[in-house]
Amino acid sequence: MTLGLPILSTLIWLPIIGGLLVLFLGRDRDNFAKWFSLAIAVLTFLLSLPLWTQFDTTTAAMQFVEKTPWIPTFNIQYYLGVDGLSMPLILLTTFTQVLVVLSAWTVIKERVEQYMGAFLIMQGVMIGVFAALDAILFYVFWEALLIPMFVVIGKWGGPRRVYATLKFFLYTFLGSVFMLVAFLYMHYQSGSFSILDFQNMPIAMTAQIFIFLAFLVAFAVKIPMFPVHTWLPDAHVEAPTAGSVVLAAIMLKMGGYGFVRFSLPITPDASMTLDWLVIILSLIAILYIGLVALVQNDMKKLVAYSSISHMGFVTLGMFLVYDIVQNTGSTQGAMIGLEGAMIQMVSHGFISGAMFLAIGVLYDRMHTREISAYGGVVNKMPWFGFFAVLFAMANAGLPGTSGFVGEFMVIIASFKANIWYGFVAASTLIIGAAYTLWMVKRVFFGPVANDNVAVLEDLNKREMMIMWTLAIAIVVLGVYPAPLIDVMHSSVAQLLVQATTSKL
């Protein structure tokens, strides 16, 4: 509790109730809907700060715990708590939501209250995913997220929004069904839906294999991994700017979070047996999807494919642990890989959000995302050019930015596991620089390409504030990642113990 409030419940239900109020009270009152939504988003962010300031970094135990019976008949509980793995992702969610509301301030002119309400509800549900310690509560939040995102893309999306929403819904919903079956099996064996009880219960090898595969399907779709990644570029291209920001900055992280909360600690023996599968799919995502990004003509699609490639580092860093421990006899390299994967998730949240917001700035003015429609933008929008190039360099992993830290740590861990893993992972620094510089050169530099570019106006004060905020976050995390590593360290160390301790 903080200030007498159950802080996690407050962070979940404040934006959800605020979103419902916006829906009912904001009809035909656009200014009210915007200001009220901004107030809720800012208040939620401020209330989330005690999670960081009061967090005990010396323990891996769950903190800010709330627990009360929900459906006693089935031993389902309203059980919330955070550790060093989930707390940074909740702060990333509350931080991003403020920028999401601001980004839509003048862009959305139709049914503003529904748009703002959907994003507020989405925020509460996402925080619920990261805070839930009961499997059914987790599943309810996980699936509930589909509804507001489905509405946002389906209502305010591009020309092919119906196709994109159906594909997004079917992929993520079907993947989650396997996860639910795994939960029900473990409840049948243990009599509990507590995620912490799942982590401590003994599970035979055959059952571990099936549970691991069920989790893999659910989380691989969400993160997304090759070859179940195809829904993401379509969803990004059709989604409005704020939808793309939430998709890339937060929703993809739910897949990575699932691997560290469920797969590694609950099925350690199956994870060790099938780590090669995840590693190969991760390397394909890093290398092949990076090459696919090279041939994109749509800026959003290029960033979407680069996101899939960058998230490959997350899964690679998580599942290298077994090879590293086997090769070195030490867990030090495995710690680097796991912490690098977690930092990569937070960093990618900042960078991908910044990239999609920058593309949104151009789209609001030119109504096209085609790279060939631009050229010489920096001549007319110098401040925007500065921020956009900074974000692009961070996306390519430039040292001094957050994009470098996580990838560098995972690459170091990759070499400890297998030199060829390290070689393929390191290749993304070249491929990432290639597709990023190719886009930057054609969009921002050179002479002004056409009359539409010639009349572009630079950032307004609202846009400038958003860009400065993200730029500071990206540089600070790139230059001084130690506070984030300190917060995660105890939880990552415990995760490593769980992942390398047999349940057989």
Short mmCIF file of C-alpha atoms in Angstrom, two decimals:
data_model
loop_
_atom_site.label_atom_id
_atom_site.label_comp_id
_atom_site.label_asym_id
_atom_site.label_seq_id
_atom_site.Cartn_x
_atom_site.Cartn_y
_atom_site.Cartn_z
CA MET A 1 0.00 0.00 0.00
CA THR A 2 1.08 3.59 -0.69
CA LEU A 3 -0.72 6.62 0.75
CA GLY A 4 -3.26 4.14 2.08
CA LEU A 5 -4.01 2.88 -1.43
CA PRO A 6 -3.57 -0.65 -2.79
CA ILE A 7 -1.21 0.67 -5.43
CA LEU A 8 -1.44 -2.11 -8.03
CA SER A 9 -5.24 -2.19 -7.95
CA THR A 10 -5.24 1.61 -8.26
CA LEU A 11 -2.97 1.46 -11.31
CA ILE A 12 -5.22 -1.15 -12.94
CA TRP A 13 -8.66 0.22 -12.16
CA LEU A 14 -8.05 3.98 -12.27
CA PRO A 15 -7.50 4.03 -16.07
CA ILE A 16 -10.22 1.41 -16.68
CA ILE A 17 -12.84 3.37 -14.70
CA GLY A 18 -11.50 6.60 -16.21
CA GLY A 19 -11.90 5.11 -19.68
CA LEU A 20 -15.49 4.09 -18.97
CA LEU A 21 -16.25 7.61 -17.66
CA VAL A 22 -14.79 9.12 -20.81
CA LEU A 23 -17.00 6.86 -22.93
CA PHE A 24 -20.18 7.90 -21.10
CA LEU A 25 -19.45 11.55 -20.28
CA GLY A 26 -17.30 12.60 -23.22
CA ARG A 27 -19.80 12.17 -26.05
CA ASP A 28 -19.85 15.35 -28.17
CA ARG A 29 -17.44 16.87 -25.63
CA ASP A 30 -14.09 16.35 -27.36
CA ASN A 31 -12.09 18.76 -25.22
CA PHE A 32 -13.41 17.18 -22.03
CA ALA A 33 -12.50 13.70 -23.34
CA LYS A 34 -8.95 14.80 -24.17
CA TRP A 35 -8.21 16.70 -20.94
CA PHE A 36 -9.85 14.11 -18.72
CA SER A 37 -7.92 11.29 -20.44
CA LEU A 38 -4.66 13.22 -20.09
CA ALA A 39 -5.36 13.85 -16.40
CA ILE A 40 -6.02 10.13 -15.80
CA ALA A 41 -2.88 9.12 -17.74
CA VAL A 42 -0.66 11.61 -15.87
CA LEU A 43 -2.16 10.67 -12.49
CA THR A 44 -1.64 6.96 -13.21
CA PHE A 45 1.97 7.62 -14.16
CA LEU A 46 2.60 9.63 -10.99
CA LEU A 47 0.97 6.95 -8.84
CA SER A 48 3.18 4.30 -10.47
CA LEU A 49 6.42 6.06 -9.43
CA PRO A 50 6.35 4.64 -5.85
CA LEU A 51 6.74 1.21 -7.44
CA TRP A 52 10.26 2.36 -8.32
CA THR A 53 11.09 4.58 -5.34
CA GLN A 54 9.84 2.10 -2.72
CA PHE A 55 11.03 -1.04 -4.50
CA ASP A 56 13.38 -3.25 -2.48
CA THR A 57 16.18 -4.25 -4.86
CA THR A 58 17.74 -6.70 -2.40
CA THR A 59 15.00 -9.32 -2.68
CA ALA A 60 13.44 -11.37 -5.48
CA ALA A 61 10.21 -11.76 -3.51
CA MET A 62 6.97 -10.30 -4.82
CA GLN A 63 6.28 -6.80 -3.52
CA PHE A 64 3.18 -4.59 -3.21
CA VAL A 65 1.23 -7.85 -2.90
CA GLU A 66 -2.60 -7.83 -2.85
CA LYS A 67 -4.47 -11.07 -2.34
CA THR A 68 -8.13 -11.81 -1.81
CA PRO A 69 -10.46 -14.66 -2.86
CA TRP A 70 -12.17 -14.07 -6.23
CA ILE A 71 -13.91 -17.36 -7.14
CA PRO A 72 -13.33 -19.57 -4.04
CA THR A 73 -15.04 -22.61 -5.58
CA PHE A 74 -12.14 -23.01 -8.00
CA ASN A 75 -9.50 -21.44 -5.72
CA ILE A 76 -9.17 -18.48 -8.10
CA GLN A 77 -7.82 -15.37 -6.38
CA TYR A 78 -7.47 -11.69 -7.05
CA TYR A 79 -3.71 -11.94 -6.55
CA LEU A 80 -1.36 -9.12 -7.57
CA GLY A 81 2.32 -8.40 -7.00
CA VAL A 82 5.47 -7.23 -8.79
CA ASP A 83 9.13 -8.13 -8.84
CA GLY A 84 12.12 -6.85 -10.79
CA LEU A 85 10.83 -8.49 -13.98
CA SER A 86 7.36 -6.92 -14.03
CA MET A 87 7.77 -3.55 -12.28
CA PRO A 88 9.83 -1.88 -15.08
CA LEU A 89 7.24 -3.00 -17.64
CA ILE A 90 4.42 -1.41 -15.62
CA LEU A 91 6.35 1.87 -15.47
CA LEU A 92 6.98 1.61 -19.22
CA THR A 93 3.21 1.23 -19.69
CA THR A 94 2.24 4.26 -17.59
CA PHE A 95 5.02 6.38 -19.15
CA THR A 96 3.98 5.48 -22.70
CA GLN A 97 0.29 6.11 -22.08
CA VAL A 98 0.83 9.83 -21.40
CA LEU A 99 2.61 10.19 -24.74
CA VAL A 100 -0.10 8.16 -26.49
CA VAL A 101 -2.83 10.55 -25.30
CA LEU A 102 -0.79 13.60 -26.30
CA SER A 103 0.00 12.17 -29.73
CA ALA A 104 -3.70 11.93 -30.60
CA TRP A 105 -4.54 15.46 -29.40
CA THR A 106 -5.28 17.02 -32.81
CA VAL A 107 -5.18 13.96 -35.03
CA ILE A 108 -8.36 12.18 -33.95
CA LYS A 109 -11.42 14.23 -34.85
CA GLU A 110 -14.11 11.52 -34.93
CA ARG A 111 -15.51 9.86 -31.79
CA VAL A 112 -12.71 11.22 -29.64
CA GLU A 113 -14.25 9.89 -26.43
CA GLN A 114 -14.27 6.32 -27.78
CA TYR A 115 -10.66 6.59 -28.93
CA MET A 116 -9.41 7.96 -25.61
CA GLY A 117 -11.59 5.57 -23.61
CA ALA A 118 -10.24 2.56 -25.49
CA PHE A 119 -6.62 3.52 -24.76
CA LEU A 120 -7.27 4.16 -21.08
CA ILE A 121 -8.99 0.79 -20.69
CA MET A 122 -6.13 -0.81 -22.60
CA GLN A 123 -3.63 0.72 -20.17
CA GLY A 124 -5.36 -0.73 -17.11
CA VAL A 125 -5.59 -4.16 -18.71
CA MET A 126 -1.91 -4.18 -19.70
CA ILE A 127 -0.86 -3.28 -16.16
CA GLY A 128 -3.10 -6.14 -15.00
CA VAL A 129 -1.18 -8.57 -17.21
CA PHE A 130 2.15 -7.57 -15.67
CA ALA A 131 0.82 -7.53 -12.08
CA ALA A 132 -1.33 -10.69 -12.02
CA LEU A 133 -0.06 -13.60 -9.93
CA ASP A 134 -3.12 -15.81 -10.45
CA ALA A 135 -3.14 -17.63 -13.79
CA ILE A 136 -6.85 -17.09 -14.48
CA LEU A 137 -6.60 -13.41 -13.56
CA PHE A 138 -3.60 -13.20 -15.89
CA TYR A 139 -5.56 -14.93 -18.67
CA VAL A 140 -8.56 -12.61 -18.25
CA PHE A 141 -6.37 -9.51 -18.59
CA TRP A 142 -4.39 -11.11 -21.44
CA GLU A 143 -7.53 -11.77 -23.49
CA ALA A 144 -9.36 -8.59 -22.47
CA LEU A 145 -6.62 -6.60 -24.15
CA LEU A 146 -7.75 -7.86 -27.54
CA ILE A 147 -11.06 -5.97 -27.34
CA PRO A 148 -9.91 -2.33 -27.11
CA MET A 149 -7.06 -2.93 -29.58
CA PHE A 150 -9.51 -4.65 -31.97
CA VAL A 151 -11.77 -1.57 -31.74
CA VAL A 152 -8.92 0.92 -32.21
CA ILE A 153 -7.55 -0.73 -35.35
CA GLY A 154 -11.00 -1.62 -36.71
CA LYS A 155 -12.45 1.87 -36.22
CA TRP A 156 -9.54 4.29 -36.78
CA GLY A 157 -7.32 2.07 -38.93
CA GLY A 158 -6.37 2.23 -42.61
CA PRO A 159 -8.16 0.88 -45.70
CA ARG A 160 -7.40 -2.79 -44.89
CA ARG A 161 -8.25 -2.47 -41.20
CA VAL A 162 -10.87 -5.25 -41.21
CA TYR A 163 -8.37 -7.79 -42.58
CA ALA A 164 -5.69 -6.60 -40.14
CA THR A 165 -7.97 -6.74 -37.09
CA LEU A 166 -9.28 -10.21 -37.89
CA LYS A 167 -5.77 -11.51 -38.44
CA PHE A 168 -4.54 -9.88 -35.22
CA PHE A 169 -7.47 -11.29 -33.25
CA LEU A 170 -7.33 -14.83 -34.63
CA TYR A 171 -3.56 -15.21 -34.21
CA THR A 172 -3.45 -13.94 -30.63
CA PHE A 173 -6.70 -15.54 -29.49
CA LEU A 174 -5.91 -19.00 -30.86
CA GLY A 175 -2.40 -18.88 -29.42
CA SER A 176 -3.80 -18.08 -25.98
CA VAL A 177 -6.15 -21.08 -25.94
CA PHE A 178 -3.19 -23.43 -25.60
CA MET A 179 -1.97 -21.41 -22.63
CA LEU A 180 -5.36 -21.76 -20.94
CA VAL A 181 -5.28 -25.54 -21.40
CA ALA A 182 -1.85 -25.61 -19.74
CA PHE A 183 -3.20 -23.58 -16.81
CA LEU A 184 -6.14 -25.96 -16.36
CA TYR A 185 -3.83 -29.00 -16.39
CA MET A 186 -1.57 -27.50 -13.73
CA HIS A 187 -4.58 -26.56 -11.60
CA TYR A 188 -5.79 -30.16 -11.91
CA GLN A 189 -2.41 -31.34 -10.62
CA SER A 190 -1.84 -28.74 -7.90
CA GLY A 191 -5.31 -27.52 -6.91
CA SER A 192 -4.13 -23.93 -7.28
CA PHE A 193 -4.08 -21.25 -9.97
CA SER A 194 -1.27 -19.33 -8.26
CA ILE A 195 1.57 -18.69 -10.71
CA LEU A 196 4.07 -18.98 -7.84
CA ASP A 197 2.62 -22.41 -6.95
CA PHE A 198 2.99 -23.45 -10.61
CA GLN A 199 6.67 -22.44 -10.42
CA ASN A 200 7.25 -24.64 -7.36
CA MET A 201 5.23 -27.74 -8.32
CA PRO A 202 7.03 -30.86 -9.65
CA ILE A 203 6.11 -31.71 -13.25
CA ALA A 204 7.07 -34.86 -15.17
CA MET A 205 9.10 -34.46 -18.35
CA THR A 206 6.34 -35.37 -20.82
CA ALA A 207 3.95 -32.94 -19.18
CA GLN A 208 6.64 -30.26 -19.17
CA ILE A 209 7.15 -30.70 -22.91
CA PHE A 210 3.43 -30.20 -23.67
CA ILE A 211 3.14 -27.25 -21.26
CA PHE A 212 6.25 -25.65 -22.73
CA LEU A 213 4.89 -26.01 -26.28
CA ALA A 214 1.53 -24.54 -25.20
CA PHE A 215 3.30 -21.54 -23.69
CA LEU A 216 5.55 -21.25 -26.73
CA VAL A 217 2.59 -20.96 -29.09
CA ALA A 218 0.93 -18.27 -26.96
CA PHE A 219 4.02 -16.16 -26.29
CA ALA A 220 5.64 -16.63 -29.72
CA VAL A 221 2.53 -15.16 -31.36
CA LYS A 222 2.48 -12.21 -29.01
CA ILE A 223 6.18 -11.25 -29.11
CA PRO A 224 6.08 -12.17 -32.17
CA MET A 225 8.56 -14.85 -33.33
CA PHE A 226 9.16 -16.28 -36.80
CA PRO A 227 7.05 -17.86 -38.39
CA VAL A 228 3.95 -16.57 -36.52
CA HIS A 229 4.95 -12.93 -36.95
CA THR A 230 2.91 -12.08 -40.04
CA TRP A 231 0.04 -10.43 -38.17
CA LEU A 232 2.28 -7.67 -36.82
CA PRO A 233 3.25 -5.78 -40.02
CA ASP A 234 -0.40 -5.78 -41.16
CA ALA A 235 -1.60 -4.55 -37.76
CA HIS A 236 1.04 -1.83 -37.64
CA VAL A 237 0.37 -0.55 -41.15
CA GLU A 238 -3.39 -0.34 -40.59
CA ALA A 239 -3.35 0.89 -36.97
CA PRO A 240 -3.42 4.60 -36.12
CA THR A 241 -0.17 6.01 -34.75
CA ALA A 242 -1.10 5.54 -31.09
CA GLY A 243 -2.17 1.95 -31.79
CA SER A 244 1.20 1.19 -33.36
CA VAL A 245 2.96 2.76 -30.37
CA VAL A 246 1.08 0.58 -27.87
CA LEU A 247 1.53 -2.53 -30.02
CA ALA A 248 5.28 -2.10 -30.36
CA ALA A 249 6.14 -0.50 -27.05
CA ILE A 250 4.08 -2.65 -24.69
CA MET A 251 2.03 -5.47 -26.21
CA LEU A 252 5.03 -7.22 -27.74
CA LYS A 253 6.66 -7.19 -24.30
CA MET A 254 3.84 -9.33 -22.95
CA GLY A 255 5.20 -12.26 -24.97
CA GLY A 256 8.70 -11.79 -23.56
CA TYR A 257 7.28 -11.41 -20.07
CA GLY A 258 5.40 -14.68 -20.53
CA PHE A 259 8.63 -16.55 -21.23
CA VAL A 260 10.29 -15.33 -18.00
CA ARG A 261 7.19 -15.62 -15.81
CA PHE A 262 5.96 -19.01 -17.08
CA SER A 263 8.16 -20.97 -19.52
CA LEU A 264 11.58 -20.83 -17.84
CA PRO A 265 10.55 -21.22 -14.16
CA ILE A 266 7.62 -23.65 -14.65
CA THR A 267 9.14 -25.94 -17.30
CA PRO A 268 12.93 -25.73 -16.78
CA ASP A 269 13.70 -29.23 -18.07
CA ALA A 270 11.60 -28.80 -21.21
CA SER A 271 13.13 -25.36 -21.74
CA MET A 272 16.59 -26.92 -21.59
CA THR A 273 15.59 -29.74 -23.96
CA LEU A 274 13.92 -27.45 -26.51
CA ASP A 275 16.09 -24.35 -26.14
CA TRP A 276 17.57 -25.07 -29.58
CA LEU A 277 14.14 -24.51 -31.14
CA VAL A 278 13.71 -21.05 -29.61
CA ILE A 279 17.33 -20.12 -30.37
CA ILE A 280 17.01 -21.08 -34.05
CA LEU A 281 13.71 -19.20 -34.43
CA SER A 282 15.28 -16.19 -32.69
CA LEU A 283 18.30 -16.19 -34.99
CA ILE A 284 16.02 -16.48 -38.04
CA ALA A 285 14.06 -13.48 -36.77
CA ILE A 286 17.23 -11.49 -36.18
CA LEU A 287 18.81 -12.27 -39.56
CA TYR A 288 16.01 -13.06 -42.03
CA ILE A 289 13.44 -10.53 -40.77
CA GLY A 290 16.20 -7.91 -40.69
CA LEU A 291 16.80 -8.60 -44.39
CA VAL A 292 13.05 -8.36 -45.05
CA ALA A 293 13.09 -4.90 -43.46
CA LEU A 294 15.70 -3.88 -46.03
CA VAL A 295 13.24 -4.15 -48.94
CA GLN A 296 10.27 -2.28 -47.43
CA ASN A 297 8.97 0.87 -49.07
CA ASP A 298 6.55 1.75 -46.26
CA MET A 299 8.22 3.34 -43.22
CA LYS A 300 5.80 1.76 -40.76
CA LYS A 301 6.30 -1.67 -42.27
CA LEU A 302 10.07 -1.23 -42.11
CA VAL A 303 9.94 -0.37 -38.40
CA ALA A 304 7.49 -3.23 -37.79
CA TYR A 305 9.88 -5.77 -39.33
CA SER A 306 12.82 -4.23 -37.45
CA SER A 307 10.80 -4.70 -34.23
CA ILE A 308 10.44 -8.42 -34.93
CA SER A 309 14.18 -8.61 -35.51
CA HIS A 310 14.96 -6.70 -32.30
CA MET A 311 12.59 -8.86 -30.26
CA GLY A 312 14.56 -11.86 -31.52
CA PHE A 313 17.30 -10.64 -29.17
CA VAL A 314 14.89 -10.93 -26.26
CA THR A 315 14.09 -14.61 -26.82
CA LEU A 316 17.70 -15.36 -27.75
CA GLY A 317 19.03 -13.84 -24.51
CA MET A 318 16.49 -15.79 -22.46
CA PHE A 319 17.17 -19.24 -23.90
CA LEU A 320 20.96 -19.03 -24.19
CA VAL A 321 21.29 -19.76 -20.49
CA TYR A 322 21.54 -23.53 -20.84
CA ASP A 323 24.31 -23.50 -23.45
CA ILE A 324 26.26 -20.92 -21.46
CA VAL A 325 26.03 -22.86 -18.19
CA GLN A 326 26.99 -26.07 -20.00
CA ASN A 327 29.96 -24.45 -21.81
CA THR A 328 31.37 -22.31 -19.01
CA GLY A 329 30.15 -24.07 -15.87
CA SER A 330 29.18 -20.63 -14.62
CA THR A 331 25.95 -18.63 -14.54
CA GLN A 332 27.66 -15.27 -15.03
CA GLY A 333 27.25 -15.24 -18.80
CA ALA A 334 23.66 -16.45 -18.46
CA MET A 335 22.91 -13.50 -16.16
CA ILE A 336 24.24 -11.14 -18.83
CA GLY A 337 21.97 -12.73 -21.43
CA LEU A 338 18.85 -12.60 -19.27
CA GLU A 339 19.46 -9.03 -18.09
CA GLY A 340 20.26 -8.00 -21.65
CA ALA A 341 16.93 -9.48 -22.79
CA MET A 342 15.03 -7.56 -20.11
CA ILE A 343 16.83 -4.29 -20.90
CA GLN A 344 16.14 -4.86 -24.58
CA MET A 345 12.40 -5.04 -23.82
CA VAL A 346 12.39 -1.69 -22.00
CA SER A 347 14.69 -0.06 -24.55
CA HIS A 348 12.64 -1.30 -27.47
CA GLY A 349 9.57 0.17 -25.78
CA PHE A 350 11.17 3.64 -25.87
CA ILE A 351 12.70 3.36 -29.34
CA SER A 352 9.84 1.70 -31.21
CA GLY A 353 7.37 4.12 -29.61
CA ALA A 354 9.56 7.02 -30.70
CA MET A 355 9.93 5.66 -34.25
CA PHE A 356 6.19 5.19 -34.75
CA LEU A 357 5.43 8.61 -33.25
CA ALA A 358 7.98 10.19 -35.63
CA ILE A 359 6.40 8.43 -38.60
CA GLY A 360 3.02 9.65 -37.33
CA VAL A 361 4.28 13.26 -37.39
CA LEU A 362 5.14 12.91 -41.08
CA TYR A 363 1.91 11.04 -41.88
CA ASP A 364 -0.20 13.76 -40.23
CA ARG A 365 1.32 16.30 -42.63
CA MET A 366 1.71 14.30 -45.88
CA HIS A 367 -0.82 11.45 -45.42
CA THR A 368 1.60 8.89 -46.81
CA ARG A 369 4.22 6.58 -45.34
CA GLU A 370 5.88 5.72 -48.64
CA ILE A 371 9.62 6.40 -48.41
CA SER A 372 9.71 7.49 -52.06
CA ALA A 373 7.29 10.35 -51.31
CA TYR A 374 9.88 12.09 -49.14
CA GLY A 375 13.34 13.57 -49.48
CA GLY A 376 15.14 16.50 -47.90
CA VAL A 377 12.76 16.66 -44.93
CA VAL A 378 15.53 17.95 -42.65
CA ASN A 379 15.72 21.13 -44.77
CA LYS A 380 12.15 22.06 -43.80
CA MET A 381 11.91 20.34 -40.39
CA PRO A 382 15.34 20.62 -38.71
CA TRP A 383 14.16 19.85 -35.18
CA PHE A 384 12.12 16.89 -36.36
CA GLY A 385 15.08 15.70 -38.41
CA PHE A 386 17.30 15.82 -35.33
CA PHE A 387 14.95 13.70 -33.25
CA ALA A 388 14.05 11.28 -36.03
CA VAL A 389 17.70 10.60 -36.89
CA LEU A 390 18.51 10.12 -33.18
CA PHE A 391 15.68 7.59 -32.85
CA ALA A 392 16.76 5.84 -36.04
CA MET A 393 20.36 5.58 -34.80
CA ALA A 394 19.09 4.15 -31.50
CA ASN A 395 17.07 1.63 -33.51
CA ALA A 396 20.30 0.63 -35.26
CA GLY A 397 22.00 0.10 -31.88
CA LEU A 398 24.25 3.19 -31.76
CA PRO A 399 26.43 3.25 -28.60
CA GLY A 400 25.24 5.89 -26.15
CA THR A 401 21.63 5.05 -26.83
CA SER A 402 19.45 2.46 -25.11
CA GLY A 403 19.33 0.37 -28.29
CA PHE A 404 22.99 -0.53 -27.82
CA VAL A 405 22.89 -1.78 -24.21
CA GLY A 406 20.53 -4.74 -24.42
CA GLU A 407 21.73 -5.98 -27.81
CA PHE A 408 25.39 -5.69 -26.76
CA MET A 409 24.76 -7.74 -23.61
CA VAL A 410 22.90 -10.44 -25.57
CA ILE A 411 25.65 -10.57 -28.21
CA ILE A 412 28.30 -11.04 -25.48
CA ALA A 413 26.20 -13.84 -24.00
CA SER A 414 25.75 -15.38 -27.46
CA PHE A 415 29.50 -15.73 -27.95
CA LYS A 416 29.74 -17.50 -24.59
CA ALA A 417 27.07 -19.97 -25.72
CA ASN A 418 28.25 -20.60 -29.27
CA ILE A 419 30.49 -18.52 -31.50
CA TRP A 420 28.10 -18.94 -34.44
CA TYR A 421 25.17 -17.67 -32.38
CA GLY A 422 27.27 -14.63 -31.59
CA PHE A 423 28.27 -14.16 -35.23
CA VAL A 424 24.65 -14.24 -36.47
CA ALA A 425 23.43 -12.00 -33.63
CA ALA A 426 26.18 -9.47 -34.28
CA SER A 427 25.25 -9.35 -37.96
CA THR A 428 22.12 -7.42 -37.03
CA LEU A 429 24.27 -4.41 -36.18
CA ILE A 430 25.24 -4.28 -39.87
CA ILE A 431 21.79 -5.14 -41.21
CA GLY A 432 20.08 -2.75 -38.78
CA ALA A 433 22.41 0.06 -39.79
CA ALA A 434 21.75 -0.73 -43.46
CA TYR A 435 17.95 -0.50 -43.42
CA THR A 436 17.98 2.42 -40.98
CA LEU A 437 20.51 4.52 -42.91
CA TRP A 438 18.77 3.66 -46.21
CA MET A 439 15.52 5.08 -44.84
CA VAL A 440 17.18 8.09 -43.19
CA LYS A 441 19.08 9.02 -46.35
CA ARG A 442 16.03 8.87 -48.61
CA VAL A 443 13.55 10.55 -46.25
CA PHE A 444 15.58 13.22 -44.45
CA PHE A 445 18.64 14.18 -46.49
CA GLY A 446 19.30 15.45 -49.98
CA PRO A 447 17.42 18.26 -51.76
CA VAL A 448 13.73 18.89 -51.09
CA ALA A 449 12.02 16.21 -53.14
CA ASN A 450 8.72 17.81 -54.11
CA ASP A 451 6.23 20.59 -53.42
CA ASN A 452 4.57 18.65 -50.59
CA VAL A 453 7.85 18.38 -48.70
CA ALA A 454 8.59 22.05 -49.44
CA VAL A 455 5.59 23.22 -47.39
CA LEU A 456 6.21 21.00 -44.37
CA GLU A 457 6.25 22.77 -41.02
CA ASP A 458 8.50 21.79 -38.14
CA LEU A 459 7.33 20.37 -34.80
CA ASN A 460 4.82 22.29 -32.72
CA LYS A 461 5.23 22.62 -28.95
CA ARG A 462 3.19 19.49 -28.17
CA GLU A 463 5.16 17.37 -30.62
CA MET A 464 8.43 18.88 -29.38
CA MET A 465 7.62 17.89 -25.80
CA ILE A 466 6.88 14.30 -26.83
CA MET A 467 10.11 14.03 -28.81
CA TRP A 468 12.28 15.54 -26.05
CA THR A 469 10.78 13.17 -23.48
CA LEU A 470 11.56 10.09 -25.54
CA ALA A 471 15.00 11.34 -26.58
CA ILE A 472 15.97 11.92 -22.93
CA ALA A 473 14.71 8.45 -21.96
CA ILE A 474 16.65 6.78 -24.78
CA VAL A 475 19.93 8.59 -24.04
CA VAL A 476 19.72 8.26 -20.24
CA LEU A 477 19.11 4.50 -20.47
CA GLY A 478 21.90 4.23 -23.05
CA VAL A 479 24.46 6.14 -20.97
CA TYR A 480 23.48 4.97 -17.47
CA PRO A 481 21.55 1.65 -17.44
CA ALA A 482 22.78 0.69 -13.94
CA PRO A 483 19.59 1.71 -12.04
CA LEU A 484 17.47 -0.50 -14.30
CA ILE A 485 19.92 -3.41 -13.97
CA ASP A 486 19.94 -3.01 -10.16
CA VAL A 487 16.14 -3.23 -10.03
CA MET A 488 16.13 -6.43 -12.11
CA HIS A 489 19.21 -8.14 -10.68
CA SER A 490 17.73 -10.09 -7.74
CA SER A 491 14.73 -11.28 -9.74
CA VAL A 492 16.89 -12.31 -12.71
CA ALA A 493 19.22 -14.22 -10.35
CA GLN A 494 16.27 -16.11 -8.89
CA LEU A 495 14.89 -16.77 -12.37
CA LEU A 496 18.24 -18.24 -13.36
CA VAL A 497 18.15 -20.57 -10.35
CA GLN A 498 14.61 -21.66 -11.26
CA ALA A 499 15.50 -22.14 -14.94
CA THR A 500 18.53 -24.32 -14.16
CA THR A 501 17.01 -26.42 -11.36
CA SER A 502 15.46 -29.66 -12.51
CA LYS A 503 11.91 -30.54 -11.49
CA LEU A 504 12.32 -34.22 -12.31
#
